[in-house]
Each structure stands twice: as structure tokens, then as C-alpha cells.
PDB file of C-alpha atoms and ligand atoms in Angstrom:
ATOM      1  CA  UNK A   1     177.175  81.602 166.131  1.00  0.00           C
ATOM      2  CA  UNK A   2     179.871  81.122 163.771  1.00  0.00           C
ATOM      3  CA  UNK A   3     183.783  82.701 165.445  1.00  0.00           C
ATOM      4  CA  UNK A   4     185.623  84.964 162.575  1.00  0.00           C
ATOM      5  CA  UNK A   5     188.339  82.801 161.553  1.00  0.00           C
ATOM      6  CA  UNK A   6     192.154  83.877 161.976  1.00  0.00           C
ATOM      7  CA  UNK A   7     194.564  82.168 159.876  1.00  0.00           C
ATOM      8  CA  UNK A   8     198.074  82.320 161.687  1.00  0.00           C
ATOM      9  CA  UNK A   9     200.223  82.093 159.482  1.00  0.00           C
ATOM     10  CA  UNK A  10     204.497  81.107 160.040  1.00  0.00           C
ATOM     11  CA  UNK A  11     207.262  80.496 157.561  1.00  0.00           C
ATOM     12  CA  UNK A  12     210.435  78.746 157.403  1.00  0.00           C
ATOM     13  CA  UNK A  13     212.595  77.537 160.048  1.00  0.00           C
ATOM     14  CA  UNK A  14     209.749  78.034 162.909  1.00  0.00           C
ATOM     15  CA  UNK A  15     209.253  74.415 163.404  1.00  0.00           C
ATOM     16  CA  UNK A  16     212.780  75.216 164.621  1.00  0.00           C
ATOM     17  CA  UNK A  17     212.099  77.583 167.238  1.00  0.00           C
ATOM     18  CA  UNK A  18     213.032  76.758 171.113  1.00  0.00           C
ATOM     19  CA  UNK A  19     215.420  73.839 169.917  1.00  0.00           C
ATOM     20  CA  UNK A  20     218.067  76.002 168.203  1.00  0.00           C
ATOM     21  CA  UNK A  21     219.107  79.429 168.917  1.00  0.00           C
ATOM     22  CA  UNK A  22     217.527  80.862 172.085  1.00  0.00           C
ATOM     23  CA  UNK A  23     219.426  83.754 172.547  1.00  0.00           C
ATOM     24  CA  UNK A  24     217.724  85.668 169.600  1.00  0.00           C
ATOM     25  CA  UNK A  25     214.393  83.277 169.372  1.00  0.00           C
ATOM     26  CA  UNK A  26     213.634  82.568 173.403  1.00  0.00           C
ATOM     27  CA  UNK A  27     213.280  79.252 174.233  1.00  0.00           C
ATOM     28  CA  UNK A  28     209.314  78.828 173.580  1.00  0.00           C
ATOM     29  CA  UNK A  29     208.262  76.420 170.893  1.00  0.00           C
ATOM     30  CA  UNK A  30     205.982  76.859 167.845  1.00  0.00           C
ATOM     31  CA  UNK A  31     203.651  74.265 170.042  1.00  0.00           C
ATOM     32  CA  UNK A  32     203.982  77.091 172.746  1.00  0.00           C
ATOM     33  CA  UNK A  33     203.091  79.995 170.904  1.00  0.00           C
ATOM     34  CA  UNK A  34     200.054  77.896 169.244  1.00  0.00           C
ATOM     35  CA  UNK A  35     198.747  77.633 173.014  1.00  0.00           C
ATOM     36  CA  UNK A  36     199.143  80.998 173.830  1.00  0.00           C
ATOM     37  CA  UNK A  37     197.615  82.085 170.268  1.00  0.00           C
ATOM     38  CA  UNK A  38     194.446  79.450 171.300  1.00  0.00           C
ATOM     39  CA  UNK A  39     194.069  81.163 174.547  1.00  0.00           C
ATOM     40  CA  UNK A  40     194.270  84.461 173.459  1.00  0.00           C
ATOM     41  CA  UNK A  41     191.527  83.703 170.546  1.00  0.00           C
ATOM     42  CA  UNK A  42     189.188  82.383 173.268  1.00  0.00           C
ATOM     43  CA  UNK A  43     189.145  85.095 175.276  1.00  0.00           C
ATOM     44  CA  UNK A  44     188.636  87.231 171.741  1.00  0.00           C
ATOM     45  CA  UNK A  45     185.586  85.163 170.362  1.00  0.00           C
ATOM     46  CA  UNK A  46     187.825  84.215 167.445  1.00  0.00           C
ATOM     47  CA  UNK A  47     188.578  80.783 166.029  1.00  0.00           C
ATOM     48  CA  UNK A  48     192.330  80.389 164.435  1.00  0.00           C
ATOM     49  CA  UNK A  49     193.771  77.871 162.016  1.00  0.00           C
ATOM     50  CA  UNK A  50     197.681  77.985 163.300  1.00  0.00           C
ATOM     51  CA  UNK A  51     199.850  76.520 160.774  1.00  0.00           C
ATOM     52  CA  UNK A  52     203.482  76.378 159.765  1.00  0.00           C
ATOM     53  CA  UNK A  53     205.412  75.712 156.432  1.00  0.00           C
ATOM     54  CA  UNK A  54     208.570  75.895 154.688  1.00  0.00           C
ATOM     55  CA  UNK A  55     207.611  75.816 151.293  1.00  0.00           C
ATOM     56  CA  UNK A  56     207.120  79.460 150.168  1.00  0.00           C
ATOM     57  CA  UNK A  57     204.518  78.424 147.546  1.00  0.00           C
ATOM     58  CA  UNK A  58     202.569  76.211 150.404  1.00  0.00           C
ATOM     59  CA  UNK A  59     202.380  79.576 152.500  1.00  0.00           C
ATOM     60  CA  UNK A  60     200.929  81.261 149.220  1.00  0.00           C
ATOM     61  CA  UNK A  61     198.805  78.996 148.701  1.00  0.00           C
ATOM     62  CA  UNK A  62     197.496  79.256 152.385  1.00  0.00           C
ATOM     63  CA  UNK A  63     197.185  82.814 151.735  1.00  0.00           C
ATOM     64  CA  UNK A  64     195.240  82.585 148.545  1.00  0.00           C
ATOM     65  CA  UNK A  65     193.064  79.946 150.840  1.00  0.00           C
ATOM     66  CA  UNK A  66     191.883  82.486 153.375  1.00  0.00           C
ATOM     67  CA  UNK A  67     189.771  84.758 150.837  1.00  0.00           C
ATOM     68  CA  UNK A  68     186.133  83.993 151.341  1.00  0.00           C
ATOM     69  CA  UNK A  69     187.148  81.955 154.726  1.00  0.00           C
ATOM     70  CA  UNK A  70     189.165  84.033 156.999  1.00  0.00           C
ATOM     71  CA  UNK A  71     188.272  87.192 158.742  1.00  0.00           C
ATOM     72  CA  UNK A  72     192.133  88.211 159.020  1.00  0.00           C
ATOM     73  CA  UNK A  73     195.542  87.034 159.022  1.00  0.00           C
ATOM     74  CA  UNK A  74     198.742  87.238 161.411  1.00  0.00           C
ATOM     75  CA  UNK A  75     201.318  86.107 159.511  1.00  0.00           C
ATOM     76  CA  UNK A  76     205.097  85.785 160.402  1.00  0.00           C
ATOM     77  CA  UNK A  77     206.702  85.118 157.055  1.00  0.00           C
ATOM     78  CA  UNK A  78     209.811  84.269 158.745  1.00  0.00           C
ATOM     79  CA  UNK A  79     212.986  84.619 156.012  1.00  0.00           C
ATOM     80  CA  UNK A  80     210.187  84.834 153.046  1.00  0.00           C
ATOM     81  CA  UNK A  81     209.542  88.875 154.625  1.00  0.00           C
ATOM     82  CA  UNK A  82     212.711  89.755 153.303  1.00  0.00           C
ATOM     83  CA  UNK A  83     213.009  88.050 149.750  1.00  0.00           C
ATOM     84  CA  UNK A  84     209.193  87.822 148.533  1.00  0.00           C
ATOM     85  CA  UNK A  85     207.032  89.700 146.029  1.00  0.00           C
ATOM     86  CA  UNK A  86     204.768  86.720 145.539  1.00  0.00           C
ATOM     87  CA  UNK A  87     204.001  86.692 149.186  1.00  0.00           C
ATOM     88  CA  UNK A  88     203.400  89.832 149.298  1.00  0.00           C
ATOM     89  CA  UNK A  89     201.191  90.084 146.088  1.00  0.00           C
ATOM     90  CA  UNK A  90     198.747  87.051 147.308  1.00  0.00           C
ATOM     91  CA  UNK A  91     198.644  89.138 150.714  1.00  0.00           C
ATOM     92  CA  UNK A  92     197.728  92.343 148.599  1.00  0.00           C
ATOM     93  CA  UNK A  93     195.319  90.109 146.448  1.00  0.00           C
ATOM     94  CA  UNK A  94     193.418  88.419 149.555  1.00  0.00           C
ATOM     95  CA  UNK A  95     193.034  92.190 150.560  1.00  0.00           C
ATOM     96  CA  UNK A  96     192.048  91.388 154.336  1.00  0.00           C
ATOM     97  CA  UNK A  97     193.221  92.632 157.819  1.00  0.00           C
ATOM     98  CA  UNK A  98     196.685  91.707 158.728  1.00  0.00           C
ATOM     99  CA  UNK A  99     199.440  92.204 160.714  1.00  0.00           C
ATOM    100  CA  UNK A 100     202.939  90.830 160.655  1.00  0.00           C
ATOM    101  CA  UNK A 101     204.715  89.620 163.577  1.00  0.00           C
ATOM    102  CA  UNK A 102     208.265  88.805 164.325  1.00  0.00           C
ATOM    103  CA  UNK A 103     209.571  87.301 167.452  1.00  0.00           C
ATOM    104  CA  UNK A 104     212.848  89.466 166.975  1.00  0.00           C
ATOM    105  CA  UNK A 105     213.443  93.553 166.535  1.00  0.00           C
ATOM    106  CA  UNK A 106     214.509  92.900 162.924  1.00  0.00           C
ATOM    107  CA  UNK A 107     215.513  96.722 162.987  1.00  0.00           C
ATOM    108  CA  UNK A 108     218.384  95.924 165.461  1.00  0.00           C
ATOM    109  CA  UNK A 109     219.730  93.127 163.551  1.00  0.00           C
ATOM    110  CA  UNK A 110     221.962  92.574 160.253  1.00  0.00           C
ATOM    111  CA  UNK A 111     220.575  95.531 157.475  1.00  0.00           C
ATOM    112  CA  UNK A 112     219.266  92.047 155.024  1.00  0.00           C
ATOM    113  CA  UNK A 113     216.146  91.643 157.822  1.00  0.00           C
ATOM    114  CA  UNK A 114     215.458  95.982 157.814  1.00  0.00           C
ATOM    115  CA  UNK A 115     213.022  95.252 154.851  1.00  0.00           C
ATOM    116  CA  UNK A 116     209.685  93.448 154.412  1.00  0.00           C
ATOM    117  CA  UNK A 117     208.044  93.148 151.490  1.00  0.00           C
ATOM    118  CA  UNK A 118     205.407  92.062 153.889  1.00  0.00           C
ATOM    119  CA  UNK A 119     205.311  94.936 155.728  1.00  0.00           C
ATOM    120  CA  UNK A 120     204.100  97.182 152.760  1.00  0.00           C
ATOM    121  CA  UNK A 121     200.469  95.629 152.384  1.00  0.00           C
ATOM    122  CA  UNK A 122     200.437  94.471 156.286  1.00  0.00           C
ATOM    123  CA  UNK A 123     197.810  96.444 158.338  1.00  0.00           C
ATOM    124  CA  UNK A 124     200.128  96.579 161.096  1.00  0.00           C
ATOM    125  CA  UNK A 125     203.426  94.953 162.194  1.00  0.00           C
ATOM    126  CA  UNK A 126     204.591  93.909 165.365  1.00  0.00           C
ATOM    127  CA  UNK A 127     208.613  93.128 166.087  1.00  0.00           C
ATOM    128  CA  UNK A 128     210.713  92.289 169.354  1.00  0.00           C
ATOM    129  CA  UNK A 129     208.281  91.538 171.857  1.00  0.00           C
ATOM    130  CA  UNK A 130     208.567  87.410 171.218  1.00  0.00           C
ATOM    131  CA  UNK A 131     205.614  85.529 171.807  1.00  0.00           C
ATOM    132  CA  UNK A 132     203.591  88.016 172.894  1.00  0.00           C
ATOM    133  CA  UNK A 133     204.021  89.888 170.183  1.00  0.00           C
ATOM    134  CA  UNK A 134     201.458  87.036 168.785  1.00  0.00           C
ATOM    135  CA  UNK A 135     198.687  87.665 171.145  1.00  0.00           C
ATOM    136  CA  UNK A 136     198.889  91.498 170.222  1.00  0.00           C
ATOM    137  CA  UNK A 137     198.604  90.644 167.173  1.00  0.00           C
ATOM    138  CA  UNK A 138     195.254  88.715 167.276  1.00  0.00           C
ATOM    139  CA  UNK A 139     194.000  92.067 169.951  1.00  0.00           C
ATOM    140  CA  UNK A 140     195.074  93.886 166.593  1.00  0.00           C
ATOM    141  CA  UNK A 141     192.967  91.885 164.353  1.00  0.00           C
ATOM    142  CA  UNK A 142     189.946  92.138 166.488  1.00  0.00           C
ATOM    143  CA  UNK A 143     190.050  95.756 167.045  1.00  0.00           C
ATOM    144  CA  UNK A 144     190.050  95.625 162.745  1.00  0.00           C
ATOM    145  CA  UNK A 145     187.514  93.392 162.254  1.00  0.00           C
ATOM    146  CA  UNK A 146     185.321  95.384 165.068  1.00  0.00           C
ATOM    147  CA  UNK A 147     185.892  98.414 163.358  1.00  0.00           C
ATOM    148  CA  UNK A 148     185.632  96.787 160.051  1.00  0.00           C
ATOM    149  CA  UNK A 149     188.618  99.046 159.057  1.00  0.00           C
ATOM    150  CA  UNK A 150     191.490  97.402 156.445  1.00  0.00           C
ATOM    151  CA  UNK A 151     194.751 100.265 156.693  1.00  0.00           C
TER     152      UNK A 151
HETATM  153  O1  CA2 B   1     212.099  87.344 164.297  1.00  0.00           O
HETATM  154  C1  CA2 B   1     211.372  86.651 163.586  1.00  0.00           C
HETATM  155  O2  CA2 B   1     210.285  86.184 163.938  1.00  0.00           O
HETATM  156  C2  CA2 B   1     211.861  86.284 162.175  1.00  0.00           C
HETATM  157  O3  CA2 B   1     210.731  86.297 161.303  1.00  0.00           O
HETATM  158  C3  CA2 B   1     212.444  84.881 162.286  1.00  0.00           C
HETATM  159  C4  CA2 B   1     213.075  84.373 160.995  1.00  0.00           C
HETATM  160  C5  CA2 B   1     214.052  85.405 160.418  1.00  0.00           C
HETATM  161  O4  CA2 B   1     214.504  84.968 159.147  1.00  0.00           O
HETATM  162  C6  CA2 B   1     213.415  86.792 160.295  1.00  0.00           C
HETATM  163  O5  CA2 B   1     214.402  87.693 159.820  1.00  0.00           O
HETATM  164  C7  CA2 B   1     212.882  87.270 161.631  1.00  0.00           C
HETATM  165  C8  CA2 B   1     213.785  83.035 161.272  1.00  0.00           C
HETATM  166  C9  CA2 B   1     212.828  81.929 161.624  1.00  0.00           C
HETATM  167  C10 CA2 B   1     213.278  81.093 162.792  1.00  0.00           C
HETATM  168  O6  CA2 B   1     214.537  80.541 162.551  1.00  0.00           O
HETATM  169  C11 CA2 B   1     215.137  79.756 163.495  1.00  0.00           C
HETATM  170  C12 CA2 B   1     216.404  79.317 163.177  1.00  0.00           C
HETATM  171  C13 CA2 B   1     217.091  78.538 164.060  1.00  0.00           C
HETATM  172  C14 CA2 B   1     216.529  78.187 165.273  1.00  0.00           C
HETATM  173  C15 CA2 B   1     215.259  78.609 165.593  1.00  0.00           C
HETATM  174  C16 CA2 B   1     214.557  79.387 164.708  1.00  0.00           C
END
């Protein structure tokens, strides 16, 4: 039996993570979270395609990719949640279940990161938690897909 296919989604600057800036990021790596997002799709039943980009058009086109092959998306647009209608329009377009993730509480930081253009056509969105905030994430998606619900 074919697994429903996640695509996991991250934007620019998270090649970065756990090599610059651990006292807002943590000190895991994109390679770390990958693991923990492999794991956590195993015990789900759920294949994932984890990839990374910093080309805002790349992570569009990734987007635009997952209609017809993906069964939901966690996505954490990184910088483009703050500045992007195209993002968000090829999110609204693929129309599937998806929830945004950031490792940080953008709420507690500088007023630029309040806002995501992401958020308004995510099903759900998950901030703070680091990592783990991932592997809810993909619990998220399941629970959608199970329920064949799209909020
Ligand atoms: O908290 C998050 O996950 C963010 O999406 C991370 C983005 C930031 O622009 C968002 O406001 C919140 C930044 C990506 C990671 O950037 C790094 C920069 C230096 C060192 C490590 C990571």
C-alpha cells in the first residue's frame, strides 16, 4: 500500500540552523529535524519528501509540485511568512492540508515576524516549541487527512 505523501517544506536561512544563532534557533540542525520528521512519519504510516530552499520561487514551485502528489504540507516558510503573497497564493491554489511551523514564538519577537501571510490559508500553525513543533505538525496532518477535513 501506497504511504500519503507529506511534503516538508523550509525556507531561507534553515540550512543555517544549529551553526549560527542558538539562542533563538536551538542548536539542532536541519539534518536533525529531518530525522526526527522521518521518525515521526514512520510511526504515522506517512512517507515525507523533506526539503529546503532559499529561492522563494523554488519553494513555489515545490508548492505548485505537491497538487496531485502530496496528501499535505508542513511548511516553515522561514523569512518568506512575513513578505509573501505568492507563497501564499500557490498554498491557497494547491488547496490541501497544512500547517505552518516555526521553531521560534514569532509573537514574542520584533512586530515585522507578528504577521504571516502564510498563516491565513494554513490549516493550522504551530510556533515556539522548536523541533518538536515539527513532529506535531505531521500528528496535525494525519489527524486531517484521517478526518479528510481541510480548515
Ligand atoms: O522561527 C522560525 O522558524 C522562523 O521561521 C525562522 C526564520 C525567521 O525569519 C522567521 O521569522 C521565524 C529564520 C530562518 C533561520 O535563520 C537562521 C539564521 C541564522 C542562523 C540560523 C538560522
Amino acid at each position: 500500500m501506497t504511504l500519503p505523501l507529506i511534503a516538508v517544506l523550509n525556507g531561507p536561512n534553515l540550512n543555517m540552523l544549529g551553526l549560527r544563532e542558538p539562542g533563538i534557533y536551538g542548536s539542532a540542525t536541519l539534518d536533525d529535524i529531518e530525522a526526527l520528521c522521518a521518525e515521526t512519519a514512520e510511526e504515522l504510516n506517512l512517507a515525507i519528501d523533506f526539503r529546503q530552499t532559499n529561492a522563494e520561487a523554488e519553494l513555489i514551485s515545490w508548492v505548485q509540485e505537491c497538487r496531485g502528489r502530496a496528501a499535505g504540507i508542513v511548511i516553515n516558510p522561514a523569512g518568506y511568512s512575513h513578505t509573501s503573497v505568492a507563497l501564499m497564493d500557490a498554498l491557497s491554489a494547491v488547496a490541501l492540508p497544512t500547517v505552518e511551523v516555526h521553531l521560534s514564538n514569532i509573537h514574542r519577537r520584533e512586530a515585522f515576524r507578528h504577521h504571516s501571510y502564510v498563516s491565513r490559508v494554513a490549516s493550522g500553525v504551530i510556533c515556539g516549541l522548536g523541533p518538536a513543533g515539527y513532529a506535531l505538525a505531521l500528528r496535525a496532518i494525519a489527524g486531517l487527512i484521517a478526518a479528510d477535513e481541510t480548515p
